[in-house]
Amino acid sequence: MVRRLSFLGVIARVFMWAFLLGLAVVVLYPLLWMALNGFKSNAELFGNPFALPVDWSFANYQKAWNRGVSDYLTTSVLVTVTSTIVTVFVSAWAAYGLTRVAIPFNKAITALILGGLMLAPTVALVPLVKMFQAMGLYNSFWALLILYTAFRVPFTTFLIRAYMIDLPREVDEAAEMDGAGRWTAFWRIILPMSKPIITSTVLLHVLFAWNEYLFAMVFTSGSGVQTLPVGLTSLMSKHGTDYPVVFAGMVIAAVPVVLLFFFGQRYIVKGLADGIGK
Amino acid sequence: MRAIVQRTLGLAWVVPALVLVGVFVYLPLVQNFGFSTLKWDIYSGDQEYVGLDNYAKLLDDPIFWSSFGNNLLYAVISIVFQVFGALLLAALIESIRSDRWRRSLRAIYFLPSAISLTVAGLLFYFIYEPNLGPLNHALEAVGLGLVDQSWLGQESTAMLAIIAMSQWQGFGYSTLLFAVAIQRIPAELYGAAAIDGTGPIRRFVHVTVPLVREMTGLMTMVTISGAFQVFNEVMVMTSGGPNNSTQVMGTWLYRSGFVRNNFGYAAAIATVIFVITLGVAMAQLWVTRRRRVEW
């Protein structure tokens, strides 16, 4: 097909590219600025906030690390890893039951689990605090693990269920012919077949758990149980004048999820598309 | 008989999910209504039943109303940028021929959505900072030095500054979802439009917009619902200040309960958030159901 560009078409194209690239700069510049400031001294930051760092010192990273970031990072990793495993497993387990096992009240149960999607965490905040205090789990790792799991099971089940519905029935029949029980069919056949959606939901949950703030802020106060997002704000208030250290902490918090996004982008997009596109 | 037992055993698959969601999502929701009728000091444990007093107080609370207004402002601006802006942007991106550019731009725009609102909030706290921040310097550089100000320190600009940060952080996510929806449109439809000699603007209006309708509806609801749950960005950047001008319902709830030790009142605010988000969710279900029937 021969494409002829009119004069107007060329102008429109130039404007479009100028807009798209301009927007890319607006998006990237703040992130770049943040990354660069992590390498500057305080005097340098205030003297010349836009220049490149003079000697690229890692001192701020070291300071941030020693002033609590290592603890926050450990907690974040622990909460993220455990809640991801539990959430995705419970959700896959439920999705399997809802799509492949004849269970009573299937529709009502589906509605109940997925209905959790609509409820805002802020609404449950006050009763949850009371509940966790009563259970003696307030200000503990367990509070975050339980809350991250409970509040993300609806969304995760929603995505995995949408995927499992489309897996052919013949697979289950073949498994039954071979005398496999439900558990074997789930573990050996359906779960491996659902690998793409499992990958997507793992990545989405990691992004969520790593970045979550409301629960982390309300349910943890002591050091040793704070995650990075909460830790960063306390780093900010404790060392409010030593901004480069805060910048270094921010970079430490941002880098893992940015990398994760770059390598897992395909799965994140696909998972959202498969679930929400329906 | 055996069949019934089998079916009942099948419940084991959904019990873990049901218990988690039931105990930690639904139960607190119900308890919240009860709590909202109490005058409740959490430290001394004193509780007193006050009926609907908390709700009556809410109606007379100017800060509650300005919080509500801020949530509303959040919703309106977010719809402009994250629904209409994102749809236009996604259409622009998808019209690019080069696969590499398409993918790179989508990824760049999404990048801020991957980092936490806390990091983004702190970052913009610095960007808005009058002496250090690039925003004032940039304005000076283009000769707009007069509008220099402490963006987060003034009642007139603080809320808009927070909302602007939130658009920067979130628009890539909705653009990505719209891009996915546009990719689903069968190529023949665009081919037919091209043969008819329609230009890109008409193609957008007559093919793209109607065919991503469902995604537009979904994004509108998600955006409104999200705007009434805002918490993190305000907490990190201003904690509701200066002079409560950036208070939103979420932060006012937090402040009422956890700072001013008035948990019944906080629960009443939670009820309002619940009613609004539930209403939006119901509207969403109603709209999608009606569309299904149409097809």
CSV table of C-alpha atoms in Angstrom, one decimal, chain B residues 40-210:
chain,number,residue,atom,x,y,z
B,40,TRP,CA,-15.3,5.5,71.8
B,41,ASP,CA,-12.0,6.3,73.4
B,42,ILE,CA,-9.7,3.5,72.3
B,43,TYR,CA,-7.0,4.1,75.0
B,44,SER,CA,-9.3,4.1,78.0
B,45,GLY,CA,-11.6,1.6,76.3
B,46,ASP,CA,-14.7,3.8,77.2
B,47,GLN,CA,-17.6,3.2,74.9
B,48,GLU,CA,-20.9,4.9,75.0
B,49,TYR,CA,-23.8,4.4,72.6
B,50,VAL,CA,-24.8,7.7,70.9
B,51,GLY,CA,-27.0,6.5,68.1
B,52,LEU,CA,-26.6,8.6,65.0
B,53,ASP,CA,-24.9,11.5,66.7
B,54,ASN,CA,-21.6,10.9,64.8
B,55,TYR,CA,-23.5,11.2,61.5
B,56,ALA,CA,-25.2,14.4,62.7
B,57,LYS,CA,-21.8,15.8,63.7
B,58,LEU,CA,-20.4,14.9,60.3
B,59,LEU,CA,-23.0,17.0,58.6
B,60,ASP,CA,-22.0,20.0,60.7
B,61,ASP,CA,-18.3,19.4,60.2
B,62,PRO,CA,-16.8,21.9,57.7
B,63,ILE,CA,-13.6,19.9,57.4
B,64,PHE,CA,-15.6,16.8,56.5
B,65,TRP,CA,-17.3,18.8,53.7
B,66,SER,CA,-14.1,20.3,52.4
B,67,SER,CA,-12.6,16.8,52.5
B,68,PHE,CA,-15.5,15.5,50.5
B,69,GLY,CA,-15.0,18.4,48.0
B,70,ASN,CA,-11.4,17.5,47.7
B,71,ASN,CA,-12.2,13.9,46.9
B,72,LEU,CA,-14.7,15.2,44.3
B,73,LEU,CA,-12.1,17.4,42.7
B,74,TYR,CA,-9.7,14.5,42.7
B,75,ALA,CA,-12.4,12.4,40.9
B,76,VAL,CA,-13.1,15.1,38.2
B,77,ILE,CA,-9.5,15.8,37.4
B,78,SER,CA,-8.6,12.1,37.4
B,79,ILE,CA,-11.4,11.4,34.9
B,80,VAL,CA,-10.1,14.0,32.6
B,81,PHE,CA,-6.5,12.7,32.7
B,82,GLN,CA,-6.8,9.0,33.5
B,83,VAL,CA,-9.9,8.2,31.4
B,84,PHE,CA,-10.1,10.7,28.5
B,85,GLY,CA,-6.5,11.7,28.4
B,86,ALA,CA,-5.3,8.1,28.7
B,87,LEU,CA,-7.7,6.9,25.9
B,88,LEU,CA,-6.4,9.6,23.5
B,89,LEU,CA,-2.9,8.8,24.4
B,90,ALA,CA,-3.3,5.1,24.0
B,91,ALA,CA,-4.9,5.7,20.6
B,92,LEU,CA,-1.9,7.9,19.6
B,93,ILE,CA,0.6,5.3,20.8
B,94,GLU,CA,-1.2,2.4,19.0
B,95,SER,CA,-1.2,4.4,15.8
B,96,ILE,CA,2.6,4.3,15.8
B,97,ARG,CA,3.9,1.8,13.2
B,98,SER,CA,7.2,0.9,14.9
B,99,ASP,CA,6.7,-1.9,17.3
B,100,ARG,CA,9.8,-0.9,19.3
B,101,TRP,CA,8.6,2.7,19.8
B,102,ARG,CA,5.1,1.6,20.7
B,103,ARG,CA,6.4,-0.7,23.4
B,104,SER,CA,9.0,1.7,24.7
B,105,LEU,CA,6.6,4.6,25.1
B,106,ARG,CA,4.0,2.4,26.9
B,107,ALA,CA,6.7,1.2,29.3
B,108,ILE,CA,8.1,4.7,29.9
B,109,TYR,CA,4.6,6.1,30.7
B,110,PHE,CA,3.9,3.1,33.0
B,111,LEU,CA,7.1,3.4,34.9
B,112,PRO,CA,5.8,5.8,37.7
B,113,SER,CA,2.9,3.3,38.4
B,114,ALA,CA,5.5,0.7,39.3
B,115,ILE,CA,7.1,2.8,42.1
B,116,SER,CA,5.2,3.3,45.3
B,117,LEU,CA,3.0,6.3,46.0
B,118,THR,CA,5.2,6.9,48.9
B,119,VAL,CA,8.3,7.3,46.8
B,120,ALA,CA,6.4,9.3,44.2
B,121,GLY,CA,4.9,11.5,47.0
B,122,LEU,CA,8.3,12.2,48.6
B,123,LEU,CA,9.8,12.9,45.2
B,124,PHE,CA,7.2,15.5,44.4
B,125,TYR,CA,7.5,16.9,47.8
B,126,PHE,CA,11.1,17.8,46.8
B,127,ILE,CA,10.1,18.9,43.3
B,128,TYR,CA,7.6,21.3,44.7
B,129,GLU,CA,10.1,22.5,47.3
B,130,PRO,CA,10.5,26.3,46.7
B,131,ASN,CA,14.4,26.5,46.9
B,132,LEU,CA,15.5,23.1,45.9
B,133,GLY,CA,12.7,21.9,43.6
B,134,PRO,CA,13.0,21.9,39.8
B,135,LEU,CA,9.4,23.3,39.3
B,136,ASN,CA,10.2,26.8,40.5
B,137,HIS,CA,13.5,26.8,38.7
B,138,ALA,CA,11.8,25.6,35.5
B,139,LEU,CA,9.2,28.3,35.8
B,140,GLU,CA,11.9,30.9,36.3
B,141,ALA,CA,13.8,29.7,33.3
B,142,VAL,CA,10.9,30.2,31.0
B,143,GLY,CA,10.2,33.7,32.4
B,144,LEU,CA,7.4,32.7,34.7
B,145,GLY,CA,9.4,33.5,37.9
B,146,LEU,CA,6.4,35.5,39.2
B,147,VAL,CA,4.3,32.4,39.8
B,148,ASP,CA,7.1,30.9,42.0
B,149,GLN,CA,5.7,29.6,45.2
B,150,SER,CA,5.7,27.1,47.9
B,151,TRP,CA,3.3,24.8,46.1
B,152,LEU,CA,2.5,22.5,49.1
B,153,GLY,CA,2.7,25.3,51.7
B,154,GLN,CA,-0.2,27.3,50.5
B,155,GLU,CA,-3.9,26.5,50.9
B,156,SER,CA,-4.7,27.7,47.4
B,157,THR,CA,-2.2,25.4,45.5
B,158,ALA,CA,-1.6,22.4,47.8
B,159,MET,CA,-4.5,20.2,46.8
B,160,LEU,CA,-3.9,20.8,43.1
B,161,ALA,CA,-0.2,20.1,43.5
B,162,ILE,CA,-1.0,16.7,45.1
B,163,ILE,CA,-3.6,15.9,42.4
B,164,ALA,CA,-1.0,16.7,39.7
B,165,MET,CA,1.5,14.3,41.2
B,166,SER,CA,-1.2,11.7,41.3
B,167,GLN,CA,-1.9,12.1,37.6
B,168,TRP,CA,1.8,11.8,36.8
B,169,GLN,CA,1.9,8.6,38.8
B,170,GLY,CA,-1.2,7.0,37.6
B,171,PHE,CA,-1.9,7.9,33.9
B,172,GLY,CA,0.5,5.3,32.5
B,173,TYR,CA,-1.5,2.4,34.1
B,174,SER,CA,-4.8,3.4,32.5
B,175,THR,CA,-3.1,4.2,29.2
B,176,LEU,CA,-1.7,0.6,29.3
B,177,LEU,CA,-5.2,-0.8,29.8
B,178,PHE,CA,-6.7,1.3,27.0
B,179,ALA,CA,-3.8,0.3,24.7
B,180,VAL,CA,-4.7,-3.4,25.4
B,181,ALA,CA,-8.4,-2.7,24.7
B,182,ILE,CA,-7.5,-0.9,21.4
B,183,GLN,CA,-5.4,-3.9,20.4
B,184,ARG,CA,-8.4,-6.1,20.7
B,185,ILE,CA,-10.3,-4.2,18.0
B,186,PRO,CA,-10.3,-6.3,14.9
B,187,ALA,CA,-8.0,-4.9,12.2
B,188,GLU,CA,-10.7,-5.2,9.6
B,189,LEU,CA,-12.7,-2.5,11.2
B,190,TYR,CA,-9.8,0.0,10.7
B,191,GLY,CA,-9.2,-1.4,7.3
B,192,ALA,CA,-12.8,-0.7,6.3
B,193,ALA,CA,-12.5,2.8,7.6
B,194,ALA,CA,-9.3,3.4,5.7
B,195,ILE,CA,-10.9,2.3,2.4
B,196,ASP,CA,-13.7,4.7,3.1
B,197,GLY,CA,-11.0,7.4,3.2
B,198,THR,CA,-11.8,8.5,6.7
B,199,GLY,CA,-9.1,10.4,8.5
B,200,PRO,CA,-7.5,9.4,11.9
B,201,ILE,CA,-9.8,11.7,13.9
B,202,ARG,CA,-12.9,10.2,12.4
B,203,ARG,CA,-11.5,6.7,12.9
B,204,PHE,CA,-10.9,7.5,16.5
B,205,VAL,CA,-14.4,8.9,17.1
B,206,HIS,CA,-16.3,6.3,15.0
B,207,VAL,CA,-14.3,3.1,15.5
B,208,THR,CA,-12.0,3.3,18.6
B,209,VAL,CA,-14.2,5.2,21.0
B,210,PRO,CA,-17.3,3.0,20.6
